CSV table of C-alpha atoms and ligand atoms in Angstrom, one decimal:
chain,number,residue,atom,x,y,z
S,1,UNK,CA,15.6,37.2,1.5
S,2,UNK,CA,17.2,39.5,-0.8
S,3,UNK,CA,21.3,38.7,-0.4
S,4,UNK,CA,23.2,40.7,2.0
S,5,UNK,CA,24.9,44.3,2.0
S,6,UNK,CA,28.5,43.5,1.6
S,7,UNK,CA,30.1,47.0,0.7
S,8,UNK,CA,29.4,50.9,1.9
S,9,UNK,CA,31.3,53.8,0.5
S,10,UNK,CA,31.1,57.4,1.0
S,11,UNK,CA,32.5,59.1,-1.9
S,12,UNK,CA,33.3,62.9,-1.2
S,13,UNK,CA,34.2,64.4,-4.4
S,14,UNK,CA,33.7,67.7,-6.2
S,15,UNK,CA,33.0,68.0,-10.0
S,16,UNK,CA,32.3,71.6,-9.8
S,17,UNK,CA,30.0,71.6,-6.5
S,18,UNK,CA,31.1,69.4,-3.1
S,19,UNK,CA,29.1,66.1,-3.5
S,20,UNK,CA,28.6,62.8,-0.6
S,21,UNK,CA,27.7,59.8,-2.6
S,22,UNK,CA,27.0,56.8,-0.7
S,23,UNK,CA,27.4,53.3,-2.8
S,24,UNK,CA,26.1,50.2,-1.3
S,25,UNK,CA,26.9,46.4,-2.8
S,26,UNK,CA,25.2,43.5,-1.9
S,27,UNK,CA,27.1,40.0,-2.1
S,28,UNK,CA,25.3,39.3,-5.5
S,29,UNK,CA,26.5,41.9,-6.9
S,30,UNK,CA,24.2,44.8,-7.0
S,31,UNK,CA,24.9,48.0,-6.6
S,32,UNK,CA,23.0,51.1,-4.9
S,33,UNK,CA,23.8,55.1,-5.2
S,34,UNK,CA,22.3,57.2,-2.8
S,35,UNK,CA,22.9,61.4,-2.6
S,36,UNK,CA,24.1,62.6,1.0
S,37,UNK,CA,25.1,65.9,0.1
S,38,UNK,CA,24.5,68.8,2.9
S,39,UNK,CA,26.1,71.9,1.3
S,40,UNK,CA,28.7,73.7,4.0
S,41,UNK,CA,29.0,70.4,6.2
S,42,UNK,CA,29.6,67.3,3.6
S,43,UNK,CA,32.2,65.8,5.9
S,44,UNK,CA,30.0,66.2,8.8
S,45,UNK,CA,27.6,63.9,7.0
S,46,UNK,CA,30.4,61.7,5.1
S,47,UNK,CA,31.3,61.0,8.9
S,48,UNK,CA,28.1,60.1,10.2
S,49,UNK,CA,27.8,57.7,7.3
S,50,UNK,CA,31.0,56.1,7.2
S,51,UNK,CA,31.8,55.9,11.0
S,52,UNK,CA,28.2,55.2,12.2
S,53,UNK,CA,25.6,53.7,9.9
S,54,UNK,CA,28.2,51.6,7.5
S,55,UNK,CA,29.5,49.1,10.1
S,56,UNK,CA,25.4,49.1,11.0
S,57,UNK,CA,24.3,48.1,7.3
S,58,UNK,CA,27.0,45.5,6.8
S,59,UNK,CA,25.1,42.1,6.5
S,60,UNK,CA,21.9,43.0,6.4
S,61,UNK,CA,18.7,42.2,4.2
S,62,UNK,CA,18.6,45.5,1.5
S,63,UNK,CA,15.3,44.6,0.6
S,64,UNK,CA,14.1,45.8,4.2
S,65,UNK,CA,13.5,49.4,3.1
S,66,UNK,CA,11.4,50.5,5.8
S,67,UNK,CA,12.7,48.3,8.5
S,68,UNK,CA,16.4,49.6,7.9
S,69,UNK,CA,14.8,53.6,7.9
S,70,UNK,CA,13.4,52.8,11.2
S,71,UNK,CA,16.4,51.0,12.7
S,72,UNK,CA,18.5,54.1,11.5
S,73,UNK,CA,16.0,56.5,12.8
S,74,UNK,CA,14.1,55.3,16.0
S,75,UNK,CA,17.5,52.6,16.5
S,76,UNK,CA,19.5,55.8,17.6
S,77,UNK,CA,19.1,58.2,20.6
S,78,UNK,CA,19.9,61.0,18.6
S,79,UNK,CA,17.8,61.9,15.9
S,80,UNK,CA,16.3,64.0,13.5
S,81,UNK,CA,18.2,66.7,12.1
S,82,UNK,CA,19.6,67.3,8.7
S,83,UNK,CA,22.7,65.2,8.8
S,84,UNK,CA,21.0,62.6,10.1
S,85,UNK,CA,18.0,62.6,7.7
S,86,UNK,CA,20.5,63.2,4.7
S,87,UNK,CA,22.5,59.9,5.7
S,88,UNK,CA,19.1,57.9,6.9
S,89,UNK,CA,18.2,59.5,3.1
S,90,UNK,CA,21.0,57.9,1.4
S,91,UNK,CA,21.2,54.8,2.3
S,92,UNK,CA,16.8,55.1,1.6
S,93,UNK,CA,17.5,55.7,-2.0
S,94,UNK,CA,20.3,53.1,-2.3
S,95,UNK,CA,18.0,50.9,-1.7
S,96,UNK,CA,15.4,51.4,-3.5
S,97,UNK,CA,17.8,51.7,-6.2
S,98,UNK,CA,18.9,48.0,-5.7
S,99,UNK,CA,15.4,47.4,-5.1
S,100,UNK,CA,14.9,48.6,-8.6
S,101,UNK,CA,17.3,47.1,-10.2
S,102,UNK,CA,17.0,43.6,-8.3
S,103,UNK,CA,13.4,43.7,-10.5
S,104,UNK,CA,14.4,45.1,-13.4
S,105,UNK,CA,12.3,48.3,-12.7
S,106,UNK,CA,12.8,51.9,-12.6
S,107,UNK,CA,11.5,53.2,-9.2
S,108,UNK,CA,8.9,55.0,-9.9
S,109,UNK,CA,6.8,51.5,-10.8
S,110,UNK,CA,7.6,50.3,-8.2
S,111,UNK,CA,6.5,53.5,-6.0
S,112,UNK,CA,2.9,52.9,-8.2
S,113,UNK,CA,3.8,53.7,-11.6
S,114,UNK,CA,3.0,56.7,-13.4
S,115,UNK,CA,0.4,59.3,-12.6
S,116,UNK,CA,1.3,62.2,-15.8
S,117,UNK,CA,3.2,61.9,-18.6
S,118,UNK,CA,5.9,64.3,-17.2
S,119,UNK,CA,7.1,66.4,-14.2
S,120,UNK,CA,6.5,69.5,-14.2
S,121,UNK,CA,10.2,71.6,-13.4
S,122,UNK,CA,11.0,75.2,-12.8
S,123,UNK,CA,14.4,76.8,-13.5
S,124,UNK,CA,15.9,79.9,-12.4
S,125,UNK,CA,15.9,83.3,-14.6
S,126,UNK,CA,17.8,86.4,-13.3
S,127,UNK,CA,19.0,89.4,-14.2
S,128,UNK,CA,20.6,92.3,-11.9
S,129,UNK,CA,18.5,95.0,-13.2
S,130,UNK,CA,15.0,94.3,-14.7
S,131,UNK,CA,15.6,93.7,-18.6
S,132,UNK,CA,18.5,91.5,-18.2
S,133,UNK,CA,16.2,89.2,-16.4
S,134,UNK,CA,13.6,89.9,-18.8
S,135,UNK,CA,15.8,88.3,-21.5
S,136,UNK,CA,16.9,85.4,-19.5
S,137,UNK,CA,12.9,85.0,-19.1
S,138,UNK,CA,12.6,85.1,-22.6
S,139,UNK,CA,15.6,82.4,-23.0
S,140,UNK,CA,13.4,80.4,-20.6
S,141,UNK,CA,10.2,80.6,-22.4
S,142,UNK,CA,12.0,80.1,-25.9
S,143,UNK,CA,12.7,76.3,-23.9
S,144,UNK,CA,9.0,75.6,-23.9
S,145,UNK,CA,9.3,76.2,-19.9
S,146,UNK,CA,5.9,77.0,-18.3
S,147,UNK,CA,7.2,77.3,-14.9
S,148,UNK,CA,10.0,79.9,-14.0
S,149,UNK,CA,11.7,81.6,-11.0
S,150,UNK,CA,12.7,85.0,-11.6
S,151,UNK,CA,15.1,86.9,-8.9
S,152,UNK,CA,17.0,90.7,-9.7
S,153,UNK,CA,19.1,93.0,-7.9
S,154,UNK,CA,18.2,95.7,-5.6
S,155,UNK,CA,19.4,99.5,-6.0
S,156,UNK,CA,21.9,100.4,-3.9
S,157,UNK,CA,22.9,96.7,-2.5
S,158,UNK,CA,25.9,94.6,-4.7
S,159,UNK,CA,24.6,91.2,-3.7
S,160,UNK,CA,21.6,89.9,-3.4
S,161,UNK,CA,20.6,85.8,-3.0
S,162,UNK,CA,19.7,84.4,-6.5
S,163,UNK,CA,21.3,86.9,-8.2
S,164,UNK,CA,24.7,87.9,-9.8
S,165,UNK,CA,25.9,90.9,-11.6
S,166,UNK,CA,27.7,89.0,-14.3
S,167,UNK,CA,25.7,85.9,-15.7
S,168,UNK,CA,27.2,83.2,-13.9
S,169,UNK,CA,25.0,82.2,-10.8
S,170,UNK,CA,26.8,79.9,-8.0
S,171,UNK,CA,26.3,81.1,-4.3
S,172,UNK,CA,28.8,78.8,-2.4
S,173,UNK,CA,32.1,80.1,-2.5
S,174,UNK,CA,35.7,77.9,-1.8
S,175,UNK,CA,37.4,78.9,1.2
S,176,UNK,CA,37.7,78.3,5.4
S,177,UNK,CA,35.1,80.9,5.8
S,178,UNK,CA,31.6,82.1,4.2
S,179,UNK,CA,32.2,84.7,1.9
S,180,UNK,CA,29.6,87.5,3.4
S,181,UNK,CA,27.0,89.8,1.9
S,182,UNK,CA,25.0,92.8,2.9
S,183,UNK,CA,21.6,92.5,2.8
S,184,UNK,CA,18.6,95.7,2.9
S,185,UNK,CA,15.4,93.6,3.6
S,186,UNK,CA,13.1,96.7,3.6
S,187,UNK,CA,15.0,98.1,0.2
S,188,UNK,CA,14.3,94.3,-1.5
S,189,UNK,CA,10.2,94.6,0.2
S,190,UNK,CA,10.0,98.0,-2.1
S,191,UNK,CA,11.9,96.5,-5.1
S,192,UNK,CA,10.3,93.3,-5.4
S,193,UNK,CA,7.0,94.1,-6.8
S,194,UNK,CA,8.0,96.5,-9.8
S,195,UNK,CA,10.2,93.7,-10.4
S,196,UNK,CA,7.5,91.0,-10.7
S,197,UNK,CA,5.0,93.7,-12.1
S,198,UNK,CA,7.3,94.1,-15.2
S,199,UNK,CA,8.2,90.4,-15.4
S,200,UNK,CA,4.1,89.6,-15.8
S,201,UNK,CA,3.7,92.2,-18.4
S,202,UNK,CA,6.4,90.9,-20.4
S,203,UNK,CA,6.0,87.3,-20.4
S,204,UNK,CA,2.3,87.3,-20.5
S,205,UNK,CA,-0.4,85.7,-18.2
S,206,UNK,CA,0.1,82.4,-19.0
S,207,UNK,CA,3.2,81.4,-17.7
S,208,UNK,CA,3.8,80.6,-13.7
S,209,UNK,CA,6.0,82.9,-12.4
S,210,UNK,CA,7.8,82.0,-8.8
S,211,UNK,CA,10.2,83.9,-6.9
S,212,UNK,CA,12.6,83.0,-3.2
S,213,UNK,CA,12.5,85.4,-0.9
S,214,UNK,CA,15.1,83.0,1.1
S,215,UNK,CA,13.8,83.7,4.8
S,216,UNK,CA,14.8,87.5,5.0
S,217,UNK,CA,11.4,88.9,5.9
S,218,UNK,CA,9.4,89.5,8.9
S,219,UNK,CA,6.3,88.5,9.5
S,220,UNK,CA,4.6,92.1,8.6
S,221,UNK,CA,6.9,92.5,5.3
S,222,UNK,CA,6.1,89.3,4.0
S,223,UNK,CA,2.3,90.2,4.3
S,224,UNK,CA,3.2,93.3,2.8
S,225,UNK,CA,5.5,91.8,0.0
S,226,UNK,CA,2.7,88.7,-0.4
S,227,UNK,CA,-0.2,91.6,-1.0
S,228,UNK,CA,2.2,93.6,-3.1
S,229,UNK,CA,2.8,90.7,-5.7
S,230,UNK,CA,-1.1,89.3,-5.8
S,231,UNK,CA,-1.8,91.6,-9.3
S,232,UNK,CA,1.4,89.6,-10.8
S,233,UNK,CA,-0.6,86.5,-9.9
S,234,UNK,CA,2.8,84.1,-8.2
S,235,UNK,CA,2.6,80.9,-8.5
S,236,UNK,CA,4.3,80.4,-5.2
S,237,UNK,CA,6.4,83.1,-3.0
S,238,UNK,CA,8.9,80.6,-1.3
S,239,UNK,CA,10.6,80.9,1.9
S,240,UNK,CA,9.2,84.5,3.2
S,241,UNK,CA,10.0,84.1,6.8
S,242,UNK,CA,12.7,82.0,8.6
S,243,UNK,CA,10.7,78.2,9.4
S,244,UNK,CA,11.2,78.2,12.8
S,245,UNK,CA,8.7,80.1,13.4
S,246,UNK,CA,5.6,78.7,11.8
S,247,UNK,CA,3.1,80.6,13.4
S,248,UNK,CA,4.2,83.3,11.4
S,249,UNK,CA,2.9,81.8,8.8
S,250,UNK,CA,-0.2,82.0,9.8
S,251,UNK,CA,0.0,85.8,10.1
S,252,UNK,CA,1.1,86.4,6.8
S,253,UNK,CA,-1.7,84.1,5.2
S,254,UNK,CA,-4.6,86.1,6.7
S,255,UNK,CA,-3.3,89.0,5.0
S,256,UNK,CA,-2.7,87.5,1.4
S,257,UNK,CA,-3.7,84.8,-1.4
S,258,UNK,CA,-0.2,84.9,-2.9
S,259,UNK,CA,0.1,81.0,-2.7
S,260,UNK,CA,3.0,80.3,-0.2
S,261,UNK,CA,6.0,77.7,-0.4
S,262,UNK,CA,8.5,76.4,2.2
S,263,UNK,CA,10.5,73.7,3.7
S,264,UNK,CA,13.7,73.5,1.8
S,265,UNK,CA,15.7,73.4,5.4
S,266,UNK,CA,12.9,71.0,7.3
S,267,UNK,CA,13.9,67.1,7.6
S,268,UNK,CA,11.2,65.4,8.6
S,269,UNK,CA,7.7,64.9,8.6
S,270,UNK,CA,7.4,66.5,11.7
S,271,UNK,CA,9.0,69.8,10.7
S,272,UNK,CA,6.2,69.9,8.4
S,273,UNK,CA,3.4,68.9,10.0
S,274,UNK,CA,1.6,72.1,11.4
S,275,UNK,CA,2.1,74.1,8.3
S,276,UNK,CA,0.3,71.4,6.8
S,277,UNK,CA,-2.5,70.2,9.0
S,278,UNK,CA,-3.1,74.0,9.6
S,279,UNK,CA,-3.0,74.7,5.6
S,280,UNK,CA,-0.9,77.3,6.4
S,281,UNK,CA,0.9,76.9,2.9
S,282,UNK,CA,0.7,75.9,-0.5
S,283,UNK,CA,3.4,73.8,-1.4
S,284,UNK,CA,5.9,71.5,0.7
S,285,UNK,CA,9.6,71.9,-0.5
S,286,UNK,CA,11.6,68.8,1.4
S,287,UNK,CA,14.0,67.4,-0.6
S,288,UNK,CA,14.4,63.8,-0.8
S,289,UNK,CA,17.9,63.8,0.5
S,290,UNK,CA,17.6,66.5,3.3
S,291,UNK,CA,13.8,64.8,4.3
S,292,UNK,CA,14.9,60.6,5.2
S,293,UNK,CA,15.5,59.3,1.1
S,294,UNK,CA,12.2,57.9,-0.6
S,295,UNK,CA,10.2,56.2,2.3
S,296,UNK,CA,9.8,59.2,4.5
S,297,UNK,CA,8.9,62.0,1.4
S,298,UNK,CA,6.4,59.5,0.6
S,299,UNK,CA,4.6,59.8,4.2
S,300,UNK,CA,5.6,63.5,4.1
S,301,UNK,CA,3.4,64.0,0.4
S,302,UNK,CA,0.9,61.8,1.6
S,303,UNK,CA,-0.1,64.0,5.0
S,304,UNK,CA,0.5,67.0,2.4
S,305,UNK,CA,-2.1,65.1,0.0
S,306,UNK,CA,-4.4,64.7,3.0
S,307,UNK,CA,-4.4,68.8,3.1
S,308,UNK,CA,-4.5,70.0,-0.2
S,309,UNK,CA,-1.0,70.6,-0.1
S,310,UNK,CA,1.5,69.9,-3.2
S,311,UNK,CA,5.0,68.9,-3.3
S,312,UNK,CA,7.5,71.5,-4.4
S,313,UNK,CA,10.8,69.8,-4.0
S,314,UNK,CA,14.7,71.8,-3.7
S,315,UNK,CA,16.4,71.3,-6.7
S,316,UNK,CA,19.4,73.4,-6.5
S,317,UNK,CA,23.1,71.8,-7.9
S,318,UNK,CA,24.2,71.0,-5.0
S,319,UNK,CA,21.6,68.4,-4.5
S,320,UNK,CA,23.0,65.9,-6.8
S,321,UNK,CA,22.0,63.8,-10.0
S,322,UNK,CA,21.4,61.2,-7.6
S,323,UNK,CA,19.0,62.8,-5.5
S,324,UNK,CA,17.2,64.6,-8.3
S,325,UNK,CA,16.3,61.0,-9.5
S,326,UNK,CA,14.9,59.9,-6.4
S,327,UNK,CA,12.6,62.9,-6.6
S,328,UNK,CA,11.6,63.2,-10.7
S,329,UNK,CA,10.7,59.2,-9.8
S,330,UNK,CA,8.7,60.2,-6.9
S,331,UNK,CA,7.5,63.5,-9.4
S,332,UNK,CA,6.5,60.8,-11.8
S,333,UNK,CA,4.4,58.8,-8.9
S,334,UNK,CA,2.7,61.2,-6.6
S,335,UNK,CA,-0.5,62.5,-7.1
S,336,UNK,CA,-0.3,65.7,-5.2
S,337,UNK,CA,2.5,67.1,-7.0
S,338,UNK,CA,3.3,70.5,-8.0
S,339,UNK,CA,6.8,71.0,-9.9
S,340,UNK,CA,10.4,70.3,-9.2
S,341,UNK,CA,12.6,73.1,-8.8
S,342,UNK,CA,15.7,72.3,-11.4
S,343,UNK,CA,18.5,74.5,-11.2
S,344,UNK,CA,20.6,72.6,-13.8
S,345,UNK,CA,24.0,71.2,-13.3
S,346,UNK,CA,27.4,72.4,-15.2
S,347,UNK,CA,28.5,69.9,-17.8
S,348,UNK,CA,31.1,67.9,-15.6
S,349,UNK,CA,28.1,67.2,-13.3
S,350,UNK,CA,26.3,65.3,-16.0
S,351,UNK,CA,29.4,63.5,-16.7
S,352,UNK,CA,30.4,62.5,-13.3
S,353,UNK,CA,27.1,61.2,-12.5
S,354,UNK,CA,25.4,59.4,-16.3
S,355,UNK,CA,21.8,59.6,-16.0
S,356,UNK,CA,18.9,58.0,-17.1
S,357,UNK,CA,16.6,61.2,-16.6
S,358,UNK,CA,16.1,64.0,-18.7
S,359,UNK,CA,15.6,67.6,-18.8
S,360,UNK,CA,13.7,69.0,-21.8
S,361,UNK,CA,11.0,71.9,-22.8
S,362,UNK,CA,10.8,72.8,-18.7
S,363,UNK,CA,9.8,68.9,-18.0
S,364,UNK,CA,11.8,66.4,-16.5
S,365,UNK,CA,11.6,62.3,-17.1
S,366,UNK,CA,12.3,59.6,-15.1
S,367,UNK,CA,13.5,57.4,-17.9
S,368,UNK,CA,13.3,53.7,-17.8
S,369,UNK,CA,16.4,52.1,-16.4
S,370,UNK,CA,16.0,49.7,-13.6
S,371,UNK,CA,15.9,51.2,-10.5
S,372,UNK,CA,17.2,54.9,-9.9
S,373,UNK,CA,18.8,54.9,-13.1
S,374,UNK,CA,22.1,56.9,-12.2
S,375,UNK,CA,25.7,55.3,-12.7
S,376,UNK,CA,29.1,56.9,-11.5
S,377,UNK,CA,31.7,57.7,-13.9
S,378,UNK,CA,34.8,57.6,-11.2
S,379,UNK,CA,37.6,59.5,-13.3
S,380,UNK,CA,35.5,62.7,-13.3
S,381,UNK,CA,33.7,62.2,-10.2
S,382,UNK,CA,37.5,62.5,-8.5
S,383,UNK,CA,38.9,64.9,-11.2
S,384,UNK,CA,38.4,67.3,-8.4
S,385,UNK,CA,39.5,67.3,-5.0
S,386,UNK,CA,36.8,68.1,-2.2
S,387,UNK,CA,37.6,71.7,-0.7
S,388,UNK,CA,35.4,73.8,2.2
S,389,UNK,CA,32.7,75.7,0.2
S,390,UNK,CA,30.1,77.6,1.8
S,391,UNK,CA,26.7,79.6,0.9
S,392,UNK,CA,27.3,83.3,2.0
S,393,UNK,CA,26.3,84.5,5.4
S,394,UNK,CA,24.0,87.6,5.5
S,395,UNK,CA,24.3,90.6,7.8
S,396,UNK,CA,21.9,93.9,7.6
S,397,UNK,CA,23.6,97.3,6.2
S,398,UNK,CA,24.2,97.5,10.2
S,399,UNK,CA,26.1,94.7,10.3
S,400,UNK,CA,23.7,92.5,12.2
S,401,UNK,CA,23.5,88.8,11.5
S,402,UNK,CA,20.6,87.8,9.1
S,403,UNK,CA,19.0,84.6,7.4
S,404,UNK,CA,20.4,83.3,4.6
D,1,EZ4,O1,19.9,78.7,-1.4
D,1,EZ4,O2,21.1,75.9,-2.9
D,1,EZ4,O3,15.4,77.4,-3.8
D,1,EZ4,N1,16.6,77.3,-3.8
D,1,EZ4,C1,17.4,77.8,-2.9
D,1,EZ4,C2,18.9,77.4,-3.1
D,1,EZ4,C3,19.6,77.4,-1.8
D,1,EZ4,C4,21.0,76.7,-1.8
D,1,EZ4,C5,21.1,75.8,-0.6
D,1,EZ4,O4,21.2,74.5,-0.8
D,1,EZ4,O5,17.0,78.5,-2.0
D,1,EZ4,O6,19.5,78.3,-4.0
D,2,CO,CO1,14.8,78.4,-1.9
C-alpha cells in the first residue's frame, strides 16, 4: 500500500510556450508532476484531465502504475487518441515520479538503471539560405554536438517549416486562428539536396546530420528526396510522408537506404506497430507524453527493440521540462536507443520548471534527484497568462490544404 492520491491539478500556464501540467499529492505528502501538453488543443486536454480522470484518481493506490494506465485506458469506451494518451501520459509520469521519490531514486533506476553514460541529443541548426545555416552548424559543432538537424529556405517561398528568415525559430503563433503558410513541395524536393550536399562538405563526415521533411511529400518524392540525400549519408530523414498511410512507407524504402524516422503524431503502440514489425523504418519518434507517459514507451521501445528499431523521441519546446525528463530517464535506461531530439527551451522555461537534468556538449543527463527530478517554480510558471497558440496550417501555391 503506498498512501492514497489526495490532490490533482491541472496547471495551464504559459512561460513563453502554452504548457498542461498535471500535479498529483498523495495524503503523505508526496508530490507528482506529469507534462500533458498537446500544442493547439491544451484545454482540450486540461479538460479531459480535470473533468474526467481527477475525480477517477482521487483515493487510489499511486503505486499501481500499470494497473491505474490500464483502468484509464481499457476502463473507458473511448480511447486512444492523442488527448487521451497525453492525459493517460501525465498522470503515468506523475507516478513514477512519486514512485521515485517515495524510494529515494531517480527513475531511470528504477526503470533498470543505466545502460550509457549519456543520451545522445540532437538540436536544430537553420539558416534561410545555405551559409547562414552553415554557421549555425558551426555554432553547433563548436558545442561538442555530434548529432544535428539542419533545415533552410527554399527560393521563391517566404516560409518554410523549421525555418525563419530572422534567427528566432518559434512556429506556433498567438491568436484565434493558425497563422498560414504557402508551401512548394516539388520546389523543397529540388532544394533539399544541394542543401544537405553543402552541409556534408562543410562539417565533415563525421558528424550525424538529420533533417524533417514534416509529412509534405508523396510517396514518389520522398523516394526521390530519400535517393537524392544517400551521398550526404543522413542519419535519419524524419517524417517524409503523412503516417496515415504506412504502406507508403514501404514504397519509399525499396527505393532508398536513407535511414527513415517517424511517429511524432502516433499515440500508441499500435500506431506503431506495422512500421515496426515490417521494419519499415529506422527510428520510432513517440514522445512520452503524446505515446501513454512511461509504462506504454517502455512496451512501445521494447517491440521496436524486438525489430531493430531505435527510439528517436520529439523533443520540441512545447513538450515540456517535465516530459523531457520522463524521456532523458527512459534515454538513460533503454537499450535500443538512438538520440533525443532537444530543441532547447527559452530561459523562463528553465525557470518555471527547476530541473535536475542537463543539457551539455550535444548530451543530455538524467541527474540524480529522486524520482523525475523536476520542481515547479509557481510565480513564473503563472507570470503568463495561457492564450490560443497554434502551429501554422499549410496550403500549396494553389491554395490547396497541405500537411503540416
Ligand atoms: O513541428 O513542435 O521534429 N520536430 C517537429 C516539431 C513540431 C512541433 C509540433 O509539436 O516536427 O517542430
Ligand atoms: Co518532426
Amino acid at each position: 500500500m503506498n498512501d492514497r492520491i489526495d490532490s490533482v491539478e491541472v496547471l495551464v500556464s504559459s512561460p513563453v510556450r502554452n504548457y498542461v501540467t498535471l500535479r498529483l499529492r498523495t495524503a503523505d505528502g508526496l508530490v507528482g508532476l506529469g507534462d500533458a501538453t498537446v500544442n493547439g488543443r491544451e484545454l482540450a486536454v486540461a479538460s479531459y484531465l480535470s473533468d474526467h480522470v481527477g475525480p477517477l484518481l482521487e483515493g487510489l493506490d499511486p503505486g499501481r502504475i500499470e494497473d491505474i494506465w490500464q483502468y484509464l485506458y481499457r476502463g473507458a469506451y473511448w480511447r486512444r487518441g492523442p488527448i487521451t494518451m497525453a492525459a493517460i501520459g501525465a498522470v503515468d509520469m506523475a507516478l513514477w515520479d512519486i514512485l521515485g521519490r517515495r524510494a529515494g531514486l531517480p527513475v531511470y533506476q528504477l526503470l533498470g538503471g543505466r545502460v550509457r553514460d549519456h543520451v545522445p541529443s540532437y538540436g536544430h541548426a537553420f539558416g534561410w539560405e545555405i551559409p547562414q545555416l552553415l554557421d549555425a552548424v558551426d555554432i553547433h559543432l563548436a558545442r561538442g554536438a555530434r548529432h544535428i538537424r539542419v533545415q533552410s529556405g527554399v527560393p521563391g517561398l517566404d516560409k518554410v517549416y523549421g525555418v525563419s528568415k530572422d534567427l528566432d525559430y518559434e512556429p506556433a503563433g498567438r491568436g484565434a486562428r493558425p497563422p498560414e503558410e504557402r508551401f512548394d513541395p516539388e520546389a523543397y524536393v529540388r532544394h533539399a539536396p544541394k542543401v544537405l550536399e553543402a552541409v556534408r562538405e562543410h562539417a565533415g563526415p563525421d558528424v550525424e546530420l538529420l533533417h524533417d521533411a514534416h509529412h509534405r511529400l508523396t510517396p514518389t518524392q520522398a523516394a526521390q528526396l530519400g535517393k537524392a540525400l544517400e551521398p550526404s549519408r543522413l542519419f535519419w530523414l524524419e517524417d517524409v510522408t503523412p503516417a496515415e498511410d504506412q504502406e507508403a512507407l514501404r514504397f519509399v524504402r525499396q527505393h532508398t537506404t536513407t535511414p527513415l524516422a517517424i511517429g511524432e503524431v502516433f499515440n500508441t503502440i499500435w500506431d506503431c506497430q506495422y512500421l515496426i514489425e515490417n521494419r519499415l523504418i529506422d527510428y520510432i519518434r513517440t514522445a512520452v507524453v503524446h505515446a501513454g507517459g512511461i509504462s506504454h514507451s517502455r512496451k512501445i521501445y521494447a517491440l521496436a527493440e524486438v525489430h531493430g528499431v531505435k527510439a528517436g523521441p520529439h523533443g520540441p519546446s512545447d513538450v515540456s521540462p517535465i516530459a523531457m525528463a520522463a524521456s532523458i530517464h527512459m534515454g538513460a535506461s533503454v537499450h535500443n536507443w538512438g538520440v533525443q531530439e532537444y530543441m532547447g527551451y527559452p530561459e523562463k522555461v528553465h525557470d518555471a520548471f527547476p530541473h535536475a537534468w542537463s543539457y551539455s556538449d550535444g548530451v543530455l543527463q538524467p541527474g540524480d534527484a529522486a524520482g523525475l527530478g523536476v520542481e515547479l517554480d509557481e510565480a513564473v510558471l503563472s507570470s503568463e497568462p495561457y492564450t490560443t497558440a497554434y502551429l501554422p496550417t499549410a496550403r500549396r501555391l494553389d491554395g490547396t490544404v497541405l500537411d503540416w
